[in-house]
Every structure is written in C-alpha cells, then in structure tokens.
Amino acid sequence: MRIGIYGGTFNPPHVGHVHAAEEAGRVLNLDKLLIIPDNLPPHKELPEGSPTNAQRLEMAKLAFGSIPCAEISDMELCREGKSYSVDTVRQVHEQYPDAELWLLMGSDMLKILHLWHEPETILRLAKVGTFSRGDAGEDAMFSEMIPLLRSNFKAEVVRIPIAPMKAASSEIRHALEKSGMTDLLPAPVLGYIQREHLYGTATDLKRLTPEQLRPIALSYLKHRRMRHVLGTEEEAVRLARRYGADETQARIAALLHDCTKKLNLSEQMALCARYDVALDDMERTTLKLLHAKTGAAVAQHVFGVQAAVSEAIKWHTTGKADMSLLEKVIYLADYIEPSRDFPGVDALRRKVYDNLDAGLAMGLEMTIEEMHELGEPVHPKTLEALQFLKG
C-alpha cells in the first residue's frame, strides 16, 4: 500500500491545495492520501481570529472529499503541542507498518527539510513528494537539495509537477474579509465560511438568491450527496416549468431538502429541541424521517424561507394527503433526479412527466412496496397520501 501524508494549516483549504493533492495521488499512484490539518505548526503561527480546529477539519473534509483516495485525519489536532512531521510519520508508520509512506510538501519546505525536527527519522520512514510549480530558481534549488538529502539521509525525493496557481491563503483571507467572495475556494468551502461567518465574512443568510444559496447548501453535505442535491435542483426546475410551480421556491427547497441528512440521531434530536419540532413515535427513531423535519426547521429559522418552501422540505420523504404543487414537485424531484438508478425509475420518470398526480401515486406505491420488502413499517402519512390520490 502506498500512502501519502499531506499536512498543512489549510486556513482555508483552497483550489491549489486540492489540485496538488490530486496530482500527488496520480503521480505517486497512491492507495490512500491522508489529509492532516496542523494543530500548532512549528514554522508559523496561525493568524489571530483563525477558525477553530474543528472548523478547519470540516473545511478540509469539504475541500478534499472529491478525491477518491483522500481520508481526512484529525491526528495532529488531537495531539498536544507542536505538530512535528516526525511524530505524524511515526504514527502513520505504526498504524500501517508495511505501507510505503510519502510525505508531501511544497518546494519551500524541501529547501529546509534538513533543518526540521529529526529529519533522519522522517526520511528513514518516508519518501518525499515535493510539489514543483516551475517558479524561478526552483530548478537550481532542486539541483542542490535533492543530492544533499540523498547523500546525508539516503532520501528518495520525487518531484510532482503542478499547475501554477495564484492561491495564497493569506490573500484569500484578505479577499474574504473585504468582499466575502473568492473564486479560489471549492464551492462547499466558500459556503461553509459564509454560513459560519469566518474570516470576517458577514453573509446575510436570510436574503440569499438560489445562486448565493447553492455553495452554502453544499457545505451541509457529505461529498457523495452533493451530486444528488444538485440533481434534485435540476429536476425540480424542470418539473416546476412543466407544471407551473414557482421556480425560485423549487430551487431553494431542492437545495436545502437534505441539509441535515448527515447528522446522527442525537444531533437530529438536538435540532428538534432547539426549534421545537413535533415528532411522532416513528420519527423519533428513524433518521431517514427525521432529516425532513429538521431540514425544514433549519430552512425556516436559519435561512428564513417562505412557509411553502419549508413545508415542501418537511414532506419530501413521507408525503402527506392533499399535497401542494410545490410539495409534489420536491417529493418527485428527490425521487427521480438524474443520478437516481433503481428498477422502475425510467417508467416512473415517464409517468411523472405525463401526469404529476399519477406519477406521485406511482412513486408512493413504489415506496410502500420497498418498505414491505425490507420488512420496515410504512409511515402513516405515506399511506394517507396514496389514499387521498386514489379518492
């Protein structure tokens, strides 16, 4: 197994970091890439007012989640004192004693690697992948340092070419404080910064257009769910245009419909207590049902959405009797969006675009059948929804 170790403050993680990580995985043919935010970096101090460790960890998850081999680790954040690379390399080696380790770093760090804490141990346990942007003087530095490290430490060093990017974290922080925007951050990271009001941003969450809301909505999600949410937005717009629903409301409801999906049961229940969400017995123990209720509450209280939007989010999982047009659109958009792939989905799509209510009835019947096959109870609201449609 080949494992890359990529540490940094990631304050914030930007597109340059992501590009470097992708290239490291490709050039070194890594099986696993550990992304490790620093606790207390030995070479520099975190600027005053920096996000908490937990916030930097969450931003790293959002930034690097698109890389299949990436795994975000809090090992340095959990370790007291300075974040020395030798301690991290040791810890990874102990966890994966038979793995080939690659410590990743910029060319500026390679230049002083021999001055680091216990460089001989680092270079005994790990090989070095160094990012090469083609900066002026870089070739001369490599010509000096690589032979020196090989001679003194028997180090193996590989250059990883990456595209030059004007993506300095300090400049990004300044841009965020000044305007609240930058195109040098992955969209979910920008959205997280805006909703958490980091780096001096002051985004008004209750006055967002769908375009402004989109990165913020993505920041609530695990990476694998982002495609589904964007697909639901896309499908909701098509259905809104087909049947005359409010397109803006459909976009907003679709973007927020899964905003609490990744939360565990205790986190869901905490939101219910905070927003006084009424639950039935089945909802109290079923995460799949809970997220619709808590998502509607977050949409209402955090984002100030219209009642029609929060209601559409609230009923997008179970449905209910006498659903509004928007509620039907969101329920079905969630069901048939482009990334959905299950037996019968194409027939359901055809039915939905032929007749909305007939499509809704078919979707409800498929849900009930699936729950019966799984041996799980069907929520009463789902049964009531189907009964209402059938008269």
XYZ file of C-alpha atoms in Angstrom:
391
model
C 0.000 0.000 0.000
C 1.266 3.480 -0.901
C 0.124 6.216 1.488
C 0.579 9.963 1.027
C 0.777 12.281 4.032
C -0.307 15.831 3.218
C -0.263 18.225 6.160
C -0.852 21.937 6.432
C -2.839 24.571 8.237
C -5.465 24.581 5.444
C -6.536 28.016 6.603
C -8.569 27.832 4.417
C -8.072 24.871 2.039
C -8.145 26.287 -1.492
C -8.165 25.059 -5.087
C -4.354 24.977 -5.125
C -4.327 22.518 -2.233
C -6.906 20.319 -3.960
C -5.030 20.370 -7.279
C -1.771 19.448 -5.525
C -3.455 16.564 -3.701
C -4.993 15.244 -6.928
C -1.645 15.347 -8.718
C 0.141 13.657 -5.823
C -2.367 10.817 -5.938
C -1.894 10.452 -9.693
C 1.910 10.815 -9.930
C 2.678 8.614 -6.916
C -0.161 6.148 -7.600
C -1.363 6.441 -4.011
C -3.804 3.989 -2.477
C -4.579 6.372 0.383
C -3.959 10.099 0.836
C -4.093 11.315 4.428
C -5.044 14.984 4.669
C -3.859 16.161 8.099
C -4.607 19.707 9.331
C -1.932 21.027 11.721
C -2.624 21.829 15.345
C 0.309 24.129 16.106
C 2.554 24.367 13.024
C 6.232 24.644 14.066
C 7.206 27.012 11.230
C 4.480 29.634 11.643
C 1.648 30.709 13.901
C -1.999 30.676 12.936
C -3.224 34.268 12.384
C -5.354 35.799 15.104
C -9.048 35.078 14.581
C -8.420 31.867 12.651
C -11.172 29.235 12.626
C -11.197 26.629 15.370
C -9.553 23.258 14.843
C -12.986 21.701 14.357
C -13.845 24.265 11.678
C -10.567 23.739 9.810
C -11.164 19.981 9.934
C -14.662 20.422 8.493
C -13.344 22.670 5.708
C -10.732 20.024 4.849
C -13.473 17.396 4.574
C -15.430 19.649 2.228
C -12.381 20.569 0.139
C -10.839 17.137 -0.399
C -13.967 14.977 -0.382
C -13.956 14.762 -4.181
C -10.634 12.850 -4.208
C -11.430 9.110 -4.035
C -8.305 8.085 -2.120
C -8.371 11.018 0.321
C -9.015 10.483 4.018
C -9.188 13.434 6.410
C -7.376 12.788 9.700
C -7.505 14.697 12.982
C -4.383 13.008 14.394
C -2.435 16.270 14.734
C -5.427 18.213 16.024
C -5.793 15.601 18.771
C -2.101 15.778 19.680
C -0.950 18.379 22.185
C 1.960 20.686 21.431
C 3.647 21.497 18.139
C 2.680 19.478 15.073
C 6.044 17.980 14.161
C 6.040 15.926 10.972
C 8.240 13.258 12.559
C 5.515 12.456 15.099
C 2.921 12.169 12.350
C 5.119 9.965 10.171
C 5.820 7.723 13.169
C 2.119 7.451 13.969
C 1.190 6.578 10.385
C 4.047 4.051 10.221
C 2.825 2.386 13.429
C -0.693 2.205 12.011
C 0.463 0.924 8.596
C 3.828 -0.800 9.270
C 4.021 -2.432 5.824
C 2.978 0.622 3.814
C 5.208 2.775 1.635
C 4.855 6.289 3.031
C 5.199 9.510 1.034
C 5.480 12.812 2.870
C 4.159 15.611 0.632
C 5.440 19.174 0.805
C 5.986 22.338 -1.193
C 9.380 23.177 -2.640
C 9.791 25.891 0.016
C 9.636 23.195 2.699
C 12.011 20.859 0.854
C 14.596 23.640 0.969
C 14.673 23.489 4.778
C 13.758 19.837 5.331
C 17.250 19.015 6.629
C 16.658 21.576 9.409
C 13.382 20.039 10.594
C 12.954 18.193 13.873
C 14.515 14.717 13.444
C 14.848 14.743 9.649
C 16.790 11.464 9.745
C 13.773 9.674 11.236
C 11.369 11.247 8.752
C 13.498 10.207 5.798
C 14.078 6.718 7.165
C 10.342 6.085 7.437
C 9.031 8.028 4.437
C 9.876 9.078 0.926
C 9.286 12.670 -0.155
C 6.972 14.010 -2.828
C 7.628 17.686 -3.458
C 5.357 19.935 -5.477
C 7.002 21.747 -8.377
C 5.293 24.823 -9.834
C 8.122 25.839 -12.146
C 8.897 29.014 -10.164
C 12.045 30.984 -10.921
C 15.057 29.407 -9.235
C 13.206 26.183 -8.474
C 15.397 24.013 -10.701
C 18.536 25.337 -9.044
C 17.116 24.625 -5.592
C 16.173 21.074 -6.559
C 19.630 20.524 -8.084
C 21.157 21.483 -4.744
C 18.743 19.970 -2.225
C 17.878 16.594 -3.733
C 21.526 15.411 -3.925
C 22.126 16.796 -0.417
C 19.186 14.867 1.036
C 20.171 11.713 -0.813
C 23.762 11.961 0.362
C 23.087 12.840 4.005
C 19.891 10.859 4.630
C 19.596 8.402 1.720
C 16.326 10.171 0.937
C 14.151 9.327 -2.043
C 12.631 12.504 -3.479
C 10.162 12.740 -6.374
C 9.071 15.991 -7.992
C 5.311 16.350 -8.558
C 4.623 18.947 -11.285
C 1.544 21.065 -10.591
C -0.003 23.969 -12.472
C 0.979 27.421 -11.167
C -1.939 28.929 -9.232
C -2.290 32.304 -7.577
C -3.880 30.842 -4.470
C -2.115 32.100 -1.367
C -4.118 31.534 1.824
C -3.259 34.981 3.197
C -4.575 36.695 0.057
C -7.716 34.545 0.126
C -8.379 35.506 3.747
C -7.980 39.178 2.821
C -10.392 38.823 -0.123
C -12.957 37.113 2.088
C -12.757 39.838 4.710
C -13.066 42.525 2.057
C -15.865 41.129 -0.134
C -16.968 37.800 1.327
C -16.192 36.129 -2.017
C -13.353 34.479 -3.932
C -13.199 32.002 -6.797
C -10.102 30.336 -5.315
C -12.057 28.138 -2.912
C -14.035 24.955 -3.631
C -17.714 25.915 -3.558
C -18.601 23.953 -0.382
C -15.666 25.545 1.485
C -16.795 29.029 0.468
C -20.330 28.151 1.545
C -19.132 26.892 4.930
C -17.120 30.080 5.500
C -20.126 32.217 4.635
C -22.579 30.364 6.863
C -20.132 30.246 9.777
C -19.118 33.904 9.171
C -15.404 33.052 9.172
C -12.577 35.393 8.128
C -14.707 38.463 8.711
C -17.493 37.485 6.307
C -20.972 38.786 7.128
C -23.292 36.978 4.714
C -26.991 37.588 5.406
C -28.315 34.038 5.259
C -31.924 35.180 5.121
C -31.540 37.177 1.904
C -29.990 34.688 -0.486
C -30.776 34.035 -4.124
C -30.622 30.382 -5.234
C -27.210 31.100 -6.777
C -25.923 32.516 -3.486
C -27.501 29.687 -1.512
C -26.045 26.865 -3.627
C -22.475 26.753 -2.160
C -23.868 27.188 1.341
C -26.299 24.319 0.819
C -23.458 22.126 -0.443
C -21.465 22.887 2.709
C -24.005 20.903 4.756
C -23.433 17.706 2.781
C -21.074 14.808 2.512
C -19.440 14.891 -0.896
C -21.290 11.852 -2.240
C -24.633 13.585 -1.585
C -23.761 16.815 -3.423
C -24.468 15.298 -6.831
C -27.903 14.174 -5.622
C -28.836 17.604 -4.261
C -27.735 19.404 -7.416
C -29.627 16.817 -9.446
C -32.723 17.398 -7.328
C -32.464 21.130 -8.001
C -32.156 20.441 -11.722
C -35.158 18.107 -11.701
C -37.239 20.459 -9.537
C -36.738 23.264 -12.067
C -37.874 21.030 -14.929
C -40.962 19.934 -13.030
C -41.738 23.487 -11.921
C -41.643 24.665 -15.526
C -43.682 21.685 -16.704
C -46.476 22.143 -14.158
C -46.350 25.856 -13.296
C -44.778 25.835 -9.809
C -42.637 28.733 -8.556
C -39.159 28.040 -9.941
C -37.261 30.014 -7.296
C -39.102 28.265 -4.463
C -38.423 24.921 -6.141
C -34.683 25.665 -6.370
C -34.422 26.743 -2.736
C -36.405 23.772 -1.421
C -34.346 21.340 -3.505
C -31.045 22.837 -2.377
C -31.976 22.620 1.301
C -34.027 19.423 1.375
C -31.125 17.287 2.675
C -29.294 19.952 4.697
C -29.413 17.861 7.900
C -29.119 14.441 6.246
C -25.595 13.691 7.512
C -26.413 14.336 11.192
C -26.682 11.429 13.608
C -29.677 10.709 15.823
C -28.505 12.746 18.826
C -27.683 15.720 16.602
C -31.083 15.469 14.937
C -32.838 15.362 18.297
C -30.865 18.385 19.491
C -32.198 20.344 16.495
C -35.723 19.185 17.294
C -35.330 20.519 20.832
C -33.821 23.802 19.628
C -36.565 24.502 17.090
C -39.456 22.834 18.963
C -40.067 20.274 16.205
C -43.005 17.962 16.933
C -42.316 14.280 16.228
C -44.362 11.117 16.200
C -43.099 7.838 17.655
C -41.782 6.556 14.338
C -39.893 9.758 13.544
C -38.108 9.785 16.913
C -36.143 6.667 15.993
C -35.816 6.887 12.202
C -33.055 9.081 10.777
C -34.473 8.942 7.261
C -37.671 10.546 8.538
C -36.038 12.944 10.998
C -33.921 14.807 8.453
C -37.002 16.077 6.616
C -38.396 17.625 9.795
C -35.089 19.117 10.986
C -34.204 20.252 7.466
C -37.471 22.184 7.265
C -36.718 23.788 10.647
C -33.206 24.843 9.573
C -34.582 26.216 6.304
C -37.140 28.266 8.206
C -35.071 29.512 11.150
C -31.597 29.829 9.611
C -32.473 30.830 6.056
C -35.871 32.468 6.570
C -37.516 30.609 3.697
C -41.180 31.031 2.879
C -43.633 28.673 4.554
C -44.350 26.927 1.241
C -40.667 26.048 0.917
C -40.244 24.726 4.449
C -43.400 22.643 4.057
C -42.097 21.137 0.816
C -38.894 20.119 2.634
C -40.869 18.797 5.590
C -42.901 16.371 3.454
C -40.325 15.360 0.842
C -39.741 11.948 2.470
C -43.165 10.717 3.595
C -45.532 12.824 1.546
C -48.962 13.601 3.008
C -52.592 13.899 1.997
C -53.557 16.877 -0.192
C -50.000 17.977 -1.059
C -49.424 21.378 -2.626
C -47.951 21.648 -6.115
C -44.530 22.600 -4.724
C -44.611 19.704 -2.241
C -45.330 17.271 -5.096
C -42.526 18.761 -7.194
C -39.914 18.388 -4.436
C -41.069 14.906 -3.418
C -40.773 13.697 -7.022
C -37.629 15.647 -7.918
C -35.893 13.955 -4.996
C -37.192 10.592 -6.248
C -36.307 10.789 -9.964
C -33.365 13.218 -10.246
C -30.791 12.211 -12.914
C -28.397 10.293 -10.643
C -31.148 8.000 -9.329
C -30.743 4.478 -10.710
C -33.090 1.769 -9.471
C -35.502 -0.697 -11.092
C -38.509 1.161 -12.427
C -37.088 4.685 -12.264
C -37.385 5.275 -16.020
C -41.033 4.218 -16.006
C -41.632 6.481 -13.023
C -39.992 9.426 -14.831
C -42.246 8.918 -17.842
C -45.323 8.729 -15.655
C -44.368 11.888 -13.722
C -43.953 13.953 -16.882
C -47.156 12.578 -18.347
C -49.305 13.327 -15.279
C -47.987 14.699 -11.991
C -50.576 13.098 -9.702
C -50.347 9.740 -11.458
C -46.571 9.913 -11.106
C -46.889 10.813 -7.432
C -49.206 7.852 -6.821
C -46.773 5.544 -8.593
C -43.887 6.855 -6.512
C -45.798 6.369 -3.280
C -46.748 2.824 -4.291
C -43.089 2.030 -5.063
C -42.045 3.375 -1.662
C -44.668 1.301 0.151
C -43.658 -1.815 -1.777
C -39.982 -1.240 -0.973
C -40.676 -0.794 2.739
C -42.708 -4.010 2.794
C -39.880 -5.892 1.047
C -37.428 -4.574 3.647
C -39.748 -5.561 6.457
C -39.942 -1.978 7.686
C -43.062 -0.043 8.710
C -44.598 2.483 6.343
C -45.211 5.938 7.759
C -48.941 6.692 8.097
C -48.538 9.946 6.152
C -47.331 7.974 3.133
C -50.406 5.752 3.249
C -52.668 8.790 3.671
C -51.021 10.477 0.681
C -51.742 7.494 -1.566
C -55.283 7.088 -0.259
C -56.003 10.763 -0.926
C -54.813 10.474 -4.535
C -56.940 7.367 -5.092
C -60.018 9.088 -3.634
